[in-house]
Coordinates of C-alpha atoms and ligand atoms in Angstrom, one line a residue:
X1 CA 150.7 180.8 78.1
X2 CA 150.5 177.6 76.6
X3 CA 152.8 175.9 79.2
X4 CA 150.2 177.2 82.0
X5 CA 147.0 176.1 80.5
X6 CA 148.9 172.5 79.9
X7 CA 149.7 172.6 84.0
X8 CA 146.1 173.8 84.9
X9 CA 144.3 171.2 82.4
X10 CA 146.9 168.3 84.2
X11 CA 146.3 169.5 87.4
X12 CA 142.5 169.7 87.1
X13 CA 142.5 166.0 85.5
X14 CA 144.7 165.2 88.7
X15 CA 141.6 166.8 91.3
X16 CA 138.7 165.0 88.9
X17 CA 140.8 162.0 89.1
X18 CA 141.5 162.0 92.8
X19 CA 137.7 163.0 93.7
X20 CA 136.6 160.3 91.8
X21 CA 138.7 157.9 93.1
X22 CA 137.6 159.3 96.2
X23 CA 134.1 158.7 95.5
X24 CA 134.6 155.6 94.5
X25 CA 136.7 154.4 97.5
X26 CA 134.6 156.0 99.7
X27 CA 132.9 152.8 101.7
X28 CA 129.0 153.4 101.7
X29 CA 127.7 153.5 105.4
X30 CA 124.1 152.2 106.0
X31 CA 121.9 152.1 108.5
X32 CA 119.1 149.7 108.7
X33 CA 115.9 149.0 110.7
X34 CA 114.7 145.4 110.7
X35 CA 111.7 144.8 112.3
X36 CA 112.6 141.6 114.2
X37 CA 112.7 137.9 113.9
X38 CA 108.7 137.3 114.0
X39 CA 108.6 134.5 111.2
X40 CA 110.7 131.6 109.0
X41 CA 110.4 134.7 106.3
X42 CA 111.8 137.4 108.3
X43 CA 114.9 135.2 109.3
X44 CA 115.6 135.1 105.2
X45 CA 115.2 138.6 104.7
X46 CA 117.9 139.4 107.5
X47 CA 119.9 136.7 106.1
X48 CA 119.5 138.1 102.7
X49 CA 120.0 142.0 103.8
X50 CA 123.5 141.1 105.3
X51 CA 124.7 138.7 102.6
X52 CA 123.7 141.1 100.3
X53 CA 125.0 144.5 102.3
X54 CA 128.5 142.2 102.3
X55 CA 128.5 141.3 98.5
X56 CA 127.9 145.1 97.7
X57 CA 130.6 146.2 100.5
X58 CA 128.6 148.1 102.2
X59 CA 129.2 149.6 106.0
X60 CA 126.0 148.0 107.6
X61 CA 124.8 149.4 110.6
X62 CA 121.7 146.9 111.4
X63 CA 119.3 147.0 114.3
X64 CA 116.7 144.5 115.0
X65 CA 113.3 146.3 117.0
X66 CA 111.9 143.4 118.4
X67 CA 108.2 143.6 116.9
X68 CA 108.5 147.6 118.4
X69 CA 108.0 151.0 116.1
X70 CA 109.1 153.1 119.1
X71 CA 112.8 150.6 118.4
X72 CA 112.8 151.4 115.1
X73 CA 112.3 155.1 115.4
X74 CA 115.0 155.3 118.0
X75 CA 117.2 153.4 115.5
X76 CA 116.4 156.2 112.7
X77 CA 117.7 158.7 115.1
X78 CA 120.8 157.1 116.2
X79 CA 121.9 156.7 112.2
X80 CA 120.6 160.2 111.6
X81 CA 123.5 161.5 114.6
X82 CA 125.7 158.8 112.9
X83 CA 125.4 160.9 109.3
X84 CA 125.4 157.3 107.5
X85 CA 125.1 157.7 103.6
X86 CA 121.3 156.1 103.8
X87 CA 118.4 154.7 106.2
X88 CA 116.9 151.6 105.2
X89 CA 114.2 150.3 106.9
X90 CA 110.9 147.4 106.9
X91 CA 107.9 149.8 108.2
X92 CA 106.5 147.5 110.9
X93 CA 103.0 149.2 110.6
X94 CA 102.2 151.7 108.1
X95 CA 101.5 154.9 110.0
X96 CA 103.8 157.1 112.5
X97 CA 106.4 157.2 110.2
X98 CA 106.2 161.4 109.3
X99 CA 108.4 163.1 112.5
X100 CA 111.1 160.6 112.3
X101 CA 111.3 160.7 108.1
X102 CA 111.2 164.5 108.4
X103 CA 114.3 164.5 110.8
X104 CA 116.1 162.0 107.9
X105 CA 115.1 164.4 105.2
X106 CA 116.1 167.9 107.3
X107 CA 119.8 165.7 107.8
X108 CA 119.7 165.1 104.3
X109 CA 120.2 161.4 104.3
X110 CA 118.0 159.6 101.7
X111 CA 115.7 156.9 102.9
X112 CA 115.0 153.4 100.8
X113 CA 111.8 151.6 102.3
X114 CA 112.1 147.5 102.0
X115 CA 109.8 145.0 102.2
X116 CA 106.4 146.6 103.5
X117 CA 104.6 149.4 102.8
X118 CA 104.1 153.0 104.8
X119 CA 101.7 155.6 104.9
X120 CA 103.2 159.4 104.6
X121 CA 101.9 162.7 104.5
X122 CA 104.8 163.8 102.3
X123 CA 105.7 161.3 99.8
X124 CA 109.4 163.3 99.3
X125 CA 109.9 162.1 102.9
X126 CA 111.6 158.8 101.1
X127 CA 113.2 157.9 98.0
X128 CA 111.5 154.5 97.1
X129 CA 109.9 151.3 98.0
X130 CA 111.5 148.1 97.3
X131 CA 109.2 145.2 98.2
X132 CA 105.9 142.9 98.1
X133 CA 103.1 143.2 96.5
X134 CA 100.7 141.7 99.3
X135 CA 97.2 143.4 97.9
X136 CA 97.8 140.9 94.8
X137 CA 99.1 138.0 97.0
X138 CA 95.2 138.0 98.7
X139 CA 93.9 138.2 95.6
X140 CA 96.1 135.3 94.3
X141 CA 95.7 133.4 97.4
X142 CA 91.2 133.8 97.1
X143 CA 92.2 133.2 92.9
X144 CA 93.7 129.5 94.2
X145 CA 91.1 129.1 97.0
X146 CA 88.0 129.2 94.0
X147 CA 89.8 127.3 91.7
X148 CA 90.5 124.2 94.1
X149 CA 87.1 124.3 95.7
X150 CA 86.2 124.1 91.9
X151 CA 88.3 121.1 90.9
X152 CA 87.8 119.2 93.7
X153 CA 84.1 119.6 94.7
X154 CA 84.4 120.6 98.1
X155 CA 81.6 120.7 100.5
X156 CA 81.1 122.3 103.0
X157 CA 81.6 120.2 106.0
X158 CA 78.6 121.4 108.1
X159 CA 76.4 119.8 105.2
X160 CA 75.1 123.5 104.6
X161 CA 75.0 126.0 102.0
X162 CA 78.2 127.5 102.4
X163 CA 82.0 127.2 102.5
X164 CA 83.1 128.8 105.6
X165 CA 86.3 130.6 105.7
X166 CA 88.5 131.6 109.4
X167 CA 91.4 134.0 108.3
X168 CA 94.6 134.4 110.5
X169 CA 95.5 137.8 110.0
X170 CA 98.7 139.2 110.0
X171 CA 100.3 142.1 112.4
X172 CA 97.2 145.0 113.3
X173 CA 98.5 147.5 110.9
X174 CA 100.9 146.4 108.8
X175 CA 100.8 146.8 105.0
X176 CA 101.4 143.2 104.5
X177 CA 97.9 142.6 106.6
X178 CA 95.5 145.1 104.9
X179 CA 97.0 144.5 101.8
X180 CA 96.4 140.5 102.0
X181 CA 93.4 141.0 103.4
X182 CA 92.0 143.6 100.9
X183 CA 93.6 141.4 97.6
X184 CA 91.7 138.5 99.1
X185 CA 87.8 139.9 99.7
X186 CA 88.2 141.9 96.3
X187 CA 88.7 138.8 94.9
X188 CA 85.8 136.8 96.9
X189 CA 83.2 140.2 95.8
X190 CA 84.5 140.0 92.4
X191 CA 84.1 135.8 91.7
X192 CA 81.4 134.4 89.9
X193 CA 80.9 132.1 93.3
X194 CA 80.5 134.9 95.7
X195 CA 78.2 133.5 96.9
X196 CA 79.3 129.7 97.9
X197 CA 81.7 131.7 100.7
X198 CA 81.4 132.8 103.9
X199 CA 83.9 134.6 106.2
X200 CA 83.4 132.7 109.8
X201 CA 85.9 134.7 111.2
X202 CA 89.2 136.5 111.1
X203 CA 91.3 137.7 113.7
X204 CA 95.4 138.4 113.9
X205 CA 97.8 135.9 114.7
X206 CA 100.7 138.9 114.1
X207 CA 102.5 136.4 111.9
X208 CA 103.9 134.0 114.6
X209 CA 103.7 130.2 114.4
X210 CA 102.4 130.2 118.4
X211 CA 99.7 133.0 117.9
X212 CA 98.3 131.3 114.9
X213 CA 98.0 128.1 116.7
X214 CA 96.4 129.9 119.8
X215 CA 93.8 131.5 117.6
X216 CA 93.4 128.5 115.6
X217 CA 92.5 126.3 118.8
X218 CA 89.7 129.5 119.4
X219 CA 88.0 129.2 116.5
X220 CA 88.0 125.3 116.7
X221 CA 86.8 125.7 120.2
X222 CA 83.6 127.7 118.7
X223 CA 83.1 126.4 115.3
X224 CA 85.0 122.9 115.3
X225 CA 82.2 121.7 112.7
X226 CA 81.8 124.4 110.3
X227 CA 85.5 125.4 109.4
X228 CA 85.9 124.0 105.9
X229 CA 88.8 126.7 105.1
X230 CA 92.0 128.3 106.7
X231 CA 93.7 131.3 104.7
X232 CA 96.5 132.2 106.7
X233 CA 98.0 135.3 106.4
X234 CA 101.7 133.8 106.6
X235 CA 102.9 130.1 106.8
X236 CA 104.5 130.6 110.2
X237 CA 100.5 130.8 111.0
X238 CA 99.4 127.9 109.3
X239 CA 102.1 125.7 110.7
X240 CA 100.4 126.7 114.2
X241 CA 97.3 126.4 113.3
X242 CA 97.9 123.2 111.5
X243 CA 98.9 121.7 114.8
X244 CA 96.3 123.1 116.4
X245 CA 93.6 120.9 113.5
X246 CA 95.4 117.7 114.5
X247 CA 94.5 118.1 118.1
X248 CA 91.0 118.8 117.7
X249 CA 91.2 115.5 116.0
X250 CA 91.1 117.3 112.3
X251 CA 92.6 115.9 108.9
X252 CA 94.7 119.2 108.1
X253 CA 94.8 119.4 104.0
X254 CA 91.9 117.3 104.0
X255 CA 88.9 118.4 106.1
X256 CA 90.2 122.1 106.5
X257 CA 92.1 123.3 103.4
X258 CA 94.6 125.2 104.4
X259 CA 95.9 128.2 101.9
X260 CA 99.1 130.7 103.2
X261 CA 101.7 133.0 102.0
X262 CA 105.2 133.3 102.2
X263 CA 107.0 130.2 100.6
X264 CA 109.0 129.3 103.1
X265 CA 110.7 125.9 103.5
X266 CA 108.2 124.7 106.9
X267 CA 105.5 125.2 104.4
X268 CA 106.7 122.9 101.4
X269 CA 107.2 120.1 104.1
X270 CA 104.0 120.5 105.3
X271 CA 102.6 120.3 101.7
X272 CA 104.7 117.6 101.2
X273 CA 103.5 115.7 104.1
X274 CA 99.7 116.6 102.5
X275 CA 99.2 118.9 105.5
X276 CA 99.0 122.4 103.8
X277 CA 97.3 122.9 100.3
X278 CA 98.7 125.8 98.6
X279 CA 101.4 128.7 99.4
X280 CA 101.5 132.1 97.3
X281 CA 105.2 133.1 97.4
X282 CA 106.2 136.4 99.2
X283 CA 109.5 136.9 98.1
X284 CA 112.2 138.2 101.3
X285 CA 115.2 138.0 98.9
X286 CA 115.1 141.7 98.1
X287 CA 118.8 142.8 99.8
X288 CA 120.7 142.5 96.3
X289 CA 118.0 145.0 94.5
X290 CA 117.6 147.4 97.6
X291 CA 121.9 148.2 97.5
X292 CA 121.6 148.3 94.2
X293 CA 119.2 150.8 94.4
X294 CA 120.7 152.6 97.4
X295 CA 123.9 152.9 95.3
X296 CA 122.0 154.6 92.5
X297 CA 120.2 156.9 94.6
X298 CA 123.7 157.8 96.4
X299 CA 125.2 158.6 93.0
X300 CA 122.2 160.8 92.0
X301 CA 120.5 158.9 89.7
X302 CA 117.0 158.8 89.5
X303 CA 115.0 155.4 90.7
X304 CA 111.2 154.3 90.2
X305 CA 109.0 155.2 93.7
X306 CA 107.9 151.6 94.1
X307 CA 109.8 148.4 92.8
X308 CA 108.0 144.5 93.4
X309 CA 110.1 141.2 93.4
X310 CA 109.1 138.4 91.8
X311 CA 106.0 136.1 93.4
X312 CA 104.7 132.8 92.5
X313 CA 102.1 130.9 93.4
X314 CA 102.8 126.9 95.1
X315 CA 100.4 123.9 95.6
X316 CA 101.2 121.3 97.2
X317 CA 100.8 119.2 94.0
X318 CA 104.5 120.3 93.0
X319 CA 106.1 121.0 96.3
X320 CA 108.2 117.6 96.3
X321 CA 109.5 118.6 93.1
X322 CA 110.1 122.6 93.4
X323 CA 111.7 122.5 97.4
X324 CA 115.2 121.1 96.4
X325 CA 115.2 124.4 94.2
X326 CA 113.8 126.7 97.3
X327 CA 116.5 129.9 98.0
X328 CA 114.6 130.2 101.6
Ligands
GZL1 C1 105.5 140.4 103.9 C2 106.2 140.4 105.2 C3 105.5 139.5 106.2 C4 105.6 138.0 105.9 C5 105.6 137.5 107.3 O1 106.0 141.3 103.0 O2 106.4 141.7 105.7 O3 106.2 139.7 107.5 O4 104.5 137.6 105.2 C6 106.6 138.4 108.0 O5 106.0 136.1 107.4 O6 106.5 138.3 109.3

C-alpha cells in the first residue's frame, strides 16, 4: 500500500509540477487599444506600452484607432474572437464603453483600463484603472496660475479689472478634458482671488498642436487686447497656439502667460526659449505598472480599482536644468 501512495504522491508532484511549469511558460497574449498618435505625449505612451509589453514578454496584439471609438470597439471584438489572456485599452471618451465591455466580460477575458478614465454602468465590466489623475492636474495647473500672477504682479493687459483667461480644451469628452477642466475652475471658485479672474473663453483644440493654433489665432482674432492668460489643456496645444501669439505680433511667456500639461520635451524647449511658463506633468510612462498589473490580475490576485502614476509640476525657471533628466 505504501509503494502506491509513494507512486501516486510522485506522480501528482509530477502533474503540479508540469501545470505549473505550464503556467509559467505559457506566453501571456494581450490585446491593446491605443487611441492614436494625437500628441508628443501619446507617441511616449505607445513607445512606453511596447517597450514595456517586450520587457515583460508579453504577446502584444496593438491597434492604433486613429482618434475613432467606433476603431477601438471593433478592436475589442477582434481580441475578444482571438481569446487573448486580457484587453487593454486608453478610453478615447468616457461613455459607450458598456456593450463592448459586456461582450469582454460574457468571454471572460479581464479588461485593464490605461491612461484615461470611462464611464460604466457596471463597474465589474473591468478590473482596474491604471492612469492620470487630470481632475488634480487643473487644479495644480489654476494652483501655479495664482501663485505666478501673485509673484510677479501681473496686470491685466486691457488696463481693466480683471485677468482674462482663454482655455484650449482637450478632446469633447474625454476624461482627461473634464477632468482638467473641472480641477482647474474648482480651484479658481475655491482661491482667495476669485475674483481677479475671468474666463474669456474656452473651446477644444482636441489635443493637437494644429487645432490649438487654429483656435488660438480665433480668439486673437476677437480679443487680441484682452488675453492676459493661455491654460492649455496639453502642450501639443500650447506649442500651436504659441505660434499663433508670435503672429499676432504677441511676446509669448511675456504678454500672454502661457500654463499647459503634459511634460513633454517641445514644452521644456519652449520654456527654455522663455516662450511657455509652466507645465504640470502628465505622466504616459504607465506600460511597466499596467503588465505588472495585468500579470497579477491573470494569476488571480486581487488589484486596487484605480492606480495614479507619479505627476509633477514644471516652470520654466528650472526647465534648463530638469530636460537633460526628461524620460519623454
Ligand atoms: C492624458 C492624456 C492626454 C494628454 C494629451 O492622460 O490622455 O491625451 O494630456 C493626449 O497630450 O493626447
Amino acid at each position: 500500500m505504501k509503494l502506491v501512495k509513494a507512486v501516486l504522491a510522485a506522480s501528482l508532484g509530477a502533474v503540479i509540477a508540469a501545470s505549473s511549469m505550464s503556467v509559467q511558460a505559457k506566453q501571456l497574449t494581450i490585446g491593446f487599444s491605443q487611441i492614436g498618435a494625437e500628441s508628443e505625449w501619446r507617441t511616449a505612451n505607445t513607445n512606453d506600452v511596447k517597450a514595456a509589453a517586450k520587457a515583460h514578454g508579453i504577446n502584444l496584439k496593438f491597434s492604433d484607432a486613429q482618434q475613432k471609438q467606433e476603431n477601438q470597439i471593433k478592436a475589442i471584438r477582434t481580441f475578444i474572437a482571438q481569446k487573448v489572456d486580457l484587453i487593454g485599452f486608453v478610453p478615447i471618451v468616457a461613455t459607450g464603453w458598456d456593450n463592448i465591455l459586456r461582450e469582454a466580460k460574457r468571454a471572460k477575458i479581464p479588461v485593464l483600463v490605461m491612461d484615461r478614465d470611462l464611464t460604466v454602468s457596471d463597474p465589474s465590466l473591468y478590473v482596474a484603472k491604471i492612469g492620470t489623475d487630470s481632475y488634480t492636474e487643473g487644479r495644480k495647473v489654476f494652483d501655479w496660475l495664482d501663485k505666478y500672477v501673485h509673484d510677479k504682479n501681473i496686470k491685466p493687459r486691457n488696463g481693466g479689472d480683471k485677468i482674462n483667461i482663454v482655455i484650449l480644451e482637450g478632446t469633447v469628452g474625454a476624461s482627461a478634458t473634464t477632468g482638467r477642466g473641472n480641477g482647474f475652475s474648482d480651484a479658481l471658485k475655491e482661491s482667495p482671488n476669485k475674483d481677479l479672474y475671468n474666463v474669456l473663453a474656452s473651446q477644444t483644440g482636441d489635443f493637437t498642436r494644429q487645432k490649438g493654433q487654429e483656435v488660438m489665432e480665433s480668439f486673437l482674432k476677437s480679443n487680441r487686447n484682452d488675453i492676459d492668460v493661455l491654460f492649455a489643456m496639453n502642450d501639443d496645444m500650447a506649442l500651436g497656439a504659441i505660434q499663433a501669439i508670435e503672429a499676432a505680433g504677441l511676446v509669448p511667456a511675456k504678454d500672454i502667460t502661457i500654463v499647459s500639461v503634459d511634460g513633454v520635451k517641445g514644452i521644456f524647449q519652449a520654456m527654455i526659449e522663455g516662450k511657455a511658463n509652466a507645465t504640470v506633468e502628465c505622466n504616459p510612462l504607465q506600460g511597466d505598472l499596467f503588465f505588472t498589473t495585468a500579470e497579477k490580475i491573470l494569476k488571480g490576485e486581487s488589484v486596487p480599482k484605480s492606480v495614479f502614476v507619479e505627476e509633477g509640476v514644471y516652470p520654466a525657471e528650472t526647465a534648463k536644468e530638469v530636460f537633460p533628466s526628461r524620460k519623454y
